[in-house]
CSV table of C-alpha atoms in Angstrom, one decimal:
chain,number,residue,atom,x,y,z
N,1,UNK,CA,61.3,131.0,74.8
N,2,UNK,CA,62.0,130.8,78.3
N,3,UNK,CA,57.9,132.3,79.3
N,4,UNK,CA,56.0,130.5,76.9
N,5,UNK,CA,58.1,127.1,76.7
N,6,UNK,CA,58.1,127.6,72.7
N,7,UNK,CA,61.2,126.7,70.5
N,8,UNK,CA,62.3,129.2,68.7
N,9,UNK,CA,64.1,129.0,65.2
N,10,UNK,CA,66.6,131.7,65.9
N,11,UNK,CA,67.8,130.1,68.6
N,12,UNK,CA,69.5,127.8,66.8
N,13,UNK,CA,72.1,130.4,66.7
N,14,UNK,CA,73.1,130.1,70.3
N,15,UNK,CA,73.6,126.6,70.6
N,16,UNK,CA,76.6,126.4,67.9
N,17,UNK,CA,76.9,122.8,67.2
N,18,UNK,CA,78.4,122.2,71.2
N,19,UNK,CA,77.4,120.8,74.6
N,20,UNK,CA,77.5,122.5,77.6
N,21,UNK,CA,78.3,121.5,80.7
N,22,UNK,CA,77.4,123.7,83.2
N,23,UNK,CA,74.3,126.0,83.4
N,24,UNK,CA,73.7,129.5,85.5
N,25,UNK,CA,70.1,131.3,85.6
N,26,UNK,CA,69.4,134.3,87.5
N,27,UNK,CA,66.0,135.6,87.5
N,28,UNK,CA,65.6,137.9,90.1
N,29,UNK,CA,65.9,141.0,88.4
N,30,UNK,CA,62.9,143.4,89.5
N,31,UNK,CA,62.2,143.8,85.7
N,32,UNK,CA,61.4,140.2,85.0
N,33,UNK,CA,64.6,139.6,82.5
N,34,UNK,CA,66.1,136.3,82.9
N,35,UNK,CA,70.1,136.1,82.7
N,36,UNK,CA,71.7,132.6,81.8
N,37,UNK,CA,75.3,131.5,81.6
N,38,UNK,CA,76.8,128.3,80.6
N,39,UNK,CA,79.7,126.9,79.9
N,40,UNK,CA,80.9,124.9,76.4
N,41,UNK,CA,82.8,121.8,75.7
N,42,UNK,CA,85.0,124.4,74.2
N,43,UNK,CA,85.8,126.2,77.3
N,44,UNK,CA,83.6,129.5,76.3
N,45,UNK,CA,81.1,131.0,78.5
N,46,UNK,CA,78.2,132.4,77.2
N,47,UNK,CA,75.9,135.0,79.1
N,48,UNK,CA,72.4,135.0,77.6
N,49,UNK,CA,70.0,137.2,78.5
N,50,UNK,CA,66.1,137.9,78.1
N,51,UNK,CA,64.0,140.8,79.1
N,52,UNK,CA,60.5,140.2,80.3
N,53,UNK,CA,58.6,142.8,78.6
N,54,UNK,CA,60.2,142.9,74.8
N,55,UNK,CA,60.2,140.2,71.9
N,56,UNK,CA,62.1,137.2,73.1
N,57,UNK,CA,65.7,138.6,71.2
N,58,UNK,CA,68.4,137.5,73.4
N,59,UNK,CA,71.4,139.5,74.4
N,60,UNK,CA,74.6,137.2,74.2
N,61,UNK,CA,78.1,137.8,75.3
N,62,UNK,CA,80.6,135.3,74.4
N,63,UNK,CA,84.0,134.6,77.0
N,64,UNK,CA,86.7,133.5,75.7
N,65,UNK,CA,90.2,133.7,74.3
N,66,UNK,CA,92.1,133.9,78.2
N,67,UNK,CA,95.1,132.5,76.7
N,68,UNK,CA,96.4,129.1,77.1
N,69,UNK,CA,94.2,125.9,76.7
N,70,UNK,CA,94.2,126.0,81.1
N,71,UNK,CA,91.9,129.3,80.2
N,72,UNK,CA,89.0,127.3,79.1
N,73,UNK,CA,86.3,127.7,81.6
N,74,UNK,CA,84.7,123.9,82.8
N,75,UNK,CA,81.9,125.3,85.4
N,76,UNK,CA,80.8,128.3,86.7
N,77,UNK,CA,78.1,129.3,89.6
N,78,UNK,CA,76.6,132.5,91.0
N,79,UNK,CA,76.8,133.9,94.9
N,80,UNK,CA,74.1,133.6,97.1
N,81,UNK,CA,73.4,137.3,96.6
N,82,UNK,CA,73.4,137.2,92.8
N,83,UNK,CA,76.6,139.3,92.4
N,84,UNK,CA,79.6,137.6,91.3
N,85,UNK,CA,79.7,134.6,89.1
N,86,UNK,CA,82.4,132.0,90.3
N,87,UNK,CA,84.3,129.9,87.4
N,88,UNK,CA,86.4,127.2,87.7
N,89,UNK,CA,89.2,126.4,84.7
N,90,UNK,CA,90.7,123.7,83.3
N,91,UNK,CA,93.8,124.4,84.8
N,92,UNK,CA,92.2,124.1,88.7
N,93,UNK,CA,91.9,128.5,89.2
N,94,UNK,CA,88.8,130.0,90.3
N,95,UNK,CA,88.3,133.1,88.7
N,96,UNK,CA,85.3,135.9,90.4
N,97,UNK,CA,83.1,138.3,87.7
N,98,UNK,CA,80.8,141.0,88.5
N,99,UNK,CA,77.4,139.8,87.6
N,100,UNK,CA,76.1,140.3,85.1
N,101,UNK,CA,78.9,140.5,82.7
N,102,UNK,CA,79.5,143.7,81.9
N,103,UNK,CA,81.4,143.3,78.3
N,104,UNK,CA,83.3,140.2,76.1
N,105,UNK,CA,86.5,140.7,78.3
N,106,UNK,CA,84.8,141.7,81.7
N,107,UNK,CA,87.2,141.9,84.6
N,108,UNK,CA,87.8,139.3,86.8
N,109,UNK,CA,90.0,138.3,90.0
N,110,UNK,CA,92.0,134.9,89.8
N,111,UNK,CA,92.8,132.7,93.0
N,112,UNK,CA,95.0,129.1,92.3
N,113,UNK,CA,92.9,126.3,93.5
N,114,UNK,CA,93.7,122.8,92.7
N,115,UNK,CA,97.5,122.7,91.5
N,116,UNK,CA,98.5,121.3,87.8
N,117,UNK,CA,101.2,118.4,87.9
N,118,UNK,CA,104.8,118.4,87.6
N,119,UNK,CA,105.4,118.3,84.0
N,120,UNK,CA,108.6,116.3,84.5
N,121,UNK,CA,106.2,113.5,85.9
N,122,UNK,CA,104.4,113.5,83.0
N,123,UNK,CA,100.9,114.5,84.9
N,124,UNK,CA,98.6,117.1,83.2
N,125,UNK,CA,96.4,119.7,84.8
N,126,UNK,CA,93.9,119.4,87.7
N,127,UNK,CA,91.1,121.0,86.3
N,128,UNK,CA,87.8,122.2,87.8
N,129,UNK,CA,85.1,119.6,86.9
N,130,UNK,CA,82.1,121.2,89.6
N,131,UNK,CA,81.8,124.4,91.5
N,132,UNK,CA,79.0,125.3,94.2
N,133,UNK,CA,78.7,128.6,96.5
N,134,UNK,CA,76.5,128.9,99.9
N,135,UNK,CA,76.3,131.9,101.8
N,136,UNK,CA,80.1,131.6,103.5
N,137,UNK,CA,81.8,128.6,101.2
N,138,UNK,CA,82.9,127.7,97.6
N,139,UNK,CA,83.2,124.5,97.1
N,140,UNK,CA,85.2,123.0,93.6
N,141,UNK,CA,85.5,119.4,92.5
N,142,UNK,CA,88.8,118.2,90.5
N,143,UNK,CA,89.8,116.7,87.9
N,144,UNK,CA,91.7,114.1,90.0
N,145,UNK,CA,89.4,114.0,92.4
N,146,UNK,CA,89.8,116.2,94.8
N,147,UNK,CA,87.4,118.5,96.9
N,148,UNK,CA,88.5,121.7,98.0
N,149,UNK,CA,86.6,124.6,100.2
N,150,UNK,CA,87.4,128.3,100.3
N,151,UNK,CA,86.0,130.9,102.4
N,152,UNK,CA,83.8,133.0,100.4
N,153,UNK,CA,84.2,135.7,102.7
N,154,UNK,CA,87.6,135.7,102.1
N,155,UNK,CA,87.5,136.1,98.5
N,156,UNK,CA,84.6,138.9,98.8
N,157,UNK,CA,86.6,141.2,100.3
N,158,UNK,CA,89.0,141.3,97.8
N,159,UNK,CA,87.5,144.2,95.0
N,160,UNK,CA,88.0,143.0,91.3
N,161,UNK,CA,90.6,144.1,89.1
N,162,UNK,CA,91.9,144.0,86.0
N,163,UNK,CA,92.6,140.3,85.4
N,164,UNK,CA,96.0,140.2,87.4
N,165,UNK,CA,96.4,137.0,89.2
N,166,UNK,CA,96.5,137.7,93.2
N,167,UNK,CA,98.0,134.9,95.8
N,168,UNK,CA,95.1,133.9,97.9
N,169,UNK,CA,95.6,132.8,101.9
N,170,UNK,CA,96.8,129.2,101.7
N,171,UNK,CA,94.8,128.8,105.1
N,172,UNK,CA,91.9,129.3,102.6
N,173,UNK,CA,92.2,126.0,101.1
N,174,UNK,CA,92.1,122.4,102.2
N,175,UNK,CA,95.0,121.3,99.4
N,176,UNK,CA,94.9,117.5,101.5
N,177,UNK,CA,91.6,116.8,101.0
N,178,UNK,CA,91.1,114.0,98.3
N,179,UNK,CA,88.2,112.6,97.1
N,180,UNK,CA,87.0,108.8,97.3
N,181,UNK,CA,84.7,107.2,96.1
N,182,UNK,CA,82.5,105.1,98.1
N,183,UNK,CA,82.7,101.6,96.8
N,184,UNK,CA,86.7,101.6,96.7
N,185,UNK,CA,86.3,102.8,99.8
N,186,UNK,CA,84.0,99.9,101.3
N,187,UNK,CA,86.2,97.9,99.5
N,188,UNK,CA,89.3,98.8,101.0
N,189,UNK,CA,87.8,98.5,104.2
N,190,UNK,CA,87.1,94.9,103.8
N,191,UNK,CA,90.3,94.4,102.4
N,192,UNK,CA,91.9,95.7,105.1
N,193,UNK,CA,89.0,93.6,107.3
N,194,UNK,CA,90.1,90.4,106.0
N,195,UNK,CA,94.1,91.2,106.2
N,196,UNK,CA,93.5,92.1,109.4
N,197,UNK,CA,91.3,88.7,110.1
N,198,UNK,CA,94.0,86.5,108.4
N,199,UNK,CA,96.9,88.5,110.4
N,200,UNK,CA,94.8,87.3,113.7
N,201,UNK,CA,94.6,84.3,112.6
N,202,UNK,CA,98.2,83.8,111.3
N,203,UNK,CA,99.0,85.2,114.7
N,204,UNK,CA,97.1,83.0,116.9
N,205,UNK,CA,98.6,80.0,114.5
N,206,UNK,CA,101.9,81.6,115.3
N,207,UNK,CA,100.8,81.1,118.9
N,208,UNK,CA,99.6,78.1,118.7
N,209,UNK,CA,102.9,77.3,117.2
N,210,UNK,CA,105.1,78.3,119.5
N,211,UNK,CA,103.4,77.0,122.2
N,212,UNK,CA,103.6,73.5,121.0
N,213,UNK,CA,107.0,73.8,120.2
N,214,UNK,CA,107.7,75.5,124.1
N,215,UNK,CA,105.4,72.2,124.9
N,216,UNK,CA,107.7,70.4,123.0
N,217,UNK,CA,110.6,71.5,124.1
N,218,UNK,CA,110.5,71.4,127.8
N,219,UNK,CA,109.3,67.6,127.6
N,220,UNK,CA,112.6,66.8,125.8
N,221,UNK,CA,114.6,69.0,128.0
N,222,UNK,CA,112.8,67.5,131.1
N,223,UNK,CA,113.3,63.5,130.0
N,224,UNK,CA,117.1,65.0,128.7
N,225,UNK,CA,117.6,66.4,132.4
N,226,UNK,CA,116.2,63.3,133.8
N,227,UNK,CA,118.8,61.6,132.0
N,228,UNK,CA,121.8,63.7,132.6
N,229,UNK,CA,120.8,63.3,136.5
N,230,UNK,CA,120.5,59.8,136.1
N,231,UNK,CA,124.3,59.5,134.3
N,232,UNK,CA,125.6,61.8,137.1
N,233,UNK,CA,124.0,59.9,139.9
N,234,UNK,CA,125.3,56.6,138.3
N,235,UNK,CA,129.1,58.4,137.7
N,236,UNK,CA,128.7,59.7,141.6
N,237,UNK,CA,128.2,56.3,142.5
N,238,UNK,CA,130.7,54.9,140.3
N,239,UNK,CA,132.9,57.7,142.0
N,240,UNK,CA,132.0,56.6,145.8
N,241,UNK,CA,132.8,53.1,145.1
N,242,UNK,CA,136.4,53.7,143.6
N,243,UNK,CA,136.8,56.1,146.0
N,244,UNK,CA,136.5,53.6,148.6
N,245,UNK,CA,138.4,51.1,146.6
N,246,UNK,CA,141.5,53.4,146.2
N,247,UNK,CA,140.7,54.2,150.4
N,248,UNK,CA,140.8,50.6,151.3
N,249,UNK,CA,144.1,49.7,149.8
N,250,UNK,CA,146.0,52.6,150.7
N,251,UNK,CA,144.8,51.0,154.1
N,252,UNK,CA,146.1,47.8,153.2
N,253,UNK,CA,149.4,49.1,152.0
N,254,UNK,CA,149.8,51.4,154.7
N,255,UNK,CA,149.0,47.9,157.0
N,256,UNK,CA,151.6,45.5,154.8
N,257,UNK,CA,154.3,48.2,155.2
N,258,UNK,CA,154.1,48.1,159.0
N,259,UNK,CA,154.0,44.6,159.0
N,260,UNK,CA,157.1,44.5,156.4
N,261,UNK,CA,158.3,47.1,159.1
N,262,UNK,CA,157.7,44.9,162.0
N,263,UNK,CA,159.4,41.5,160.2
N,264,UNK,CA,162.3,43.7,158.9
N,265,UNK,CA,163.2,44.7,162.6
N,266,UNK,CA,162.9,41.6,164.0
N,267,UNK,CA,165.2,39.7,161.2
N,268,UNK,CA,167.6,42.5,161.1
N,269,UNK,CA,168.1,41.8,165.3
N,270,UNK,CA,168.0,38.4,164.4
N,271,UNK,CA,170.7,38.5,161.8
N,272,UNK,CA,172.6,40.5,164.4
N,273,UNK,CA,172.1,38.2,167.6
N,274,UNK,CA,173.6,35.2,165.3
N,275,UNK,CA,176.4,37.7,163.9
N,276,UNK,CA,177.3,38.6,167.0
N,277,UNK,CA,177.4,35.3,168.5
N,278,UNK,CA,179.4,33.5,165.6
N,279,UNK,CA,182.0,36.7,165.8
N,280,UNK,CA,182.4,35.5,169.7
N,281,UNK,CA,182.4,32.5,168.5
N,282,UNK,CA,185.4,33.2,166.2
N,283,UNK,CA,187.3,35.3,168.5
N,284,UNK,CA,187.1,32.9,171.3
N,285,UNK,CA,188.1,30.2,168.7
N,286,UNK,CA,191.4,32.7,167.4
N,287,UNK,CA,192.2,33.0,171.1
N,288,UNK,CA,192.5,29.3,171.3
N,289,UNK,CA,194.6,29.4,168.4
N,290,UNK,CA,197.1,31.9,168.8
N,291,UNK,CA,197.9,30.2,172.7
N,292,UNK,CA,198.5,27.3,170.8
N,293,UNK,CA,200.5,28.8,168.4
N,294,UNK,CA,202.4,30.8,171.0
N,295,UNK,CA,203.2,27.5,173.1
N,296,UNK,CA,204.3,25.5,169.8
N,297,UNK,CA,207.1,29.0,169.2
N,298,UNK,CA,208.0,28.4,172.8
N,299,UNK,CA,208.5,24.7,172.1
N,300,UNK,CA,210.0,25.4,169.0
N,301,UNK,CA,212.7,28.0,170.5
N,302,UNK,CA,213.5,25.6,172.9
């Protein structure tokens, strides 16, 4: 008994061997009744409800039998004005019910909410785990994880119908927004703290590195260029001093071939002066000898 806090034996009737999940009360009707509906591990919804003034008999009315197993309601709240009951199913729709239920197979409006996987990856539907209404939003928890928030205003304005499924305004629904929990959270964040200290540090190592290695390297390229000037200054020298060597005797050749020149004139004149004077010599000496030789024909012819 709801008033007096008593158990009552014929209550047992109600509870069925199940757990329930998710709980709705309404009591403010003007006649003091009391209306209560909560959802099974089964995925029926069961609308209880009391009046204030008679014997504590409930009335109950039993939802279920939607269809498919994605049917089953998992949580269910009431508006902020105590008029339509919001529930959530296992395959992630939120469907809207005038409150109170009116019969077993009440009308209701159906908007898609969280999306069931791709059954070719294998992953199985995003149910509704939690649903909560203020004055302008509806909020619904998934199955995976996720949080979503619709405008309830949105959804209002729609009238209810006869079950058919109607396409909601995408811009309705954050379908991005996931979930995370808190301490994976913190802990990615101080994963990401320390890759992000050892990356500083492997960078400043890498710095450290390469600048010991530039260090490094210009000291061996300075004493190598040191070297290499050294070798060419030596090799300049080396050059200078043939080049003078090579200067110097063209100078001396150039100076014995004018003094061959000069010794090659004067015994050339030489040679002729005593040429010259033995060919006198010789003429003067045939001269002789052909007056002789004409006086002994003379004699001879005599």
């Amino acid at each position: 008994d709801l008033i007096t806090g008593e158990r009552k034996d014929d209550m047992n009737a109600l509870v069925r061997g199940t757990n329930y999940g998710s709980l709705v009360v309404d009591n403010s009707s003007t006649d003091h009744s009391i209306r209560a509906a909560a959802c099974s591990a089964n995925g029926i919804l069961s609308e209880v409800a009391w009046s204030g003034n008679a014997k504590d008999v409930p009335t109950v009315k039993q939802l279920s039998g939607f269809g498919s197993q994605f049917d089953k309601i998992t949580a269910a709240c009431l508006s902020v004005d105590k008029k339509t009951l919001y529930a959530g199913t296992a395959g992630g729709c939120i469907r809207l019910f005038d409150w109170p239920i009116c019969s077993d197979k009440p009308p209701f409006r159906e908007y898609m909410a969280h999306h069931v996987g791709n059954d070719a990856s294998g992953a199985g539907p995003v149910g509704i785990t939690g649903i909560r209404a203020t004055k302008h939003y509806l909020i619904t928890t998934g199955s995976d994880g996720s949080i979503f928030l619709a405008q309830i205003q949105t959804i209002a304005e729609q009238s209810l119908g006869d079950g058919t499924f109607f396409e909601p305004d995408p811009r309705s629904f954050n379908n991005g927004v996931v979930l995370v929990c808190s301490e994976s959270y913190k802990e990615q964040q101080e994963l990401i703290a320390d890759l992000e200290r050892r990356i500083s540090t492997l960078q400043s190592d890498h710095d450290f590195a390469l600048h010991s290695k530039d260090s490094m390297w210009q000291g061996a390229m300075k004493e190598l260029s040191e070297k290499t000037d050294e070798l060419i200054e030596g090799e300049r020298q080396r050059f200078d001093e043939l080049q003078r060597k090579h200067e110097e005797t063209i100078q001396r050749h150039v100076e014995d071939l004018e003094t061959k020149d000069s010794s090659y004139s004067s015994t050339m004149r030489e040679l002729e002066d005593q040429y010259e004077h033995r060919l006198a010599v010789e003429i003067e000496r045939f001269d002789r000898l052909k007056e002789k030789m004409d006086s002994l024909q003379k004699e001879v012819n005599k």
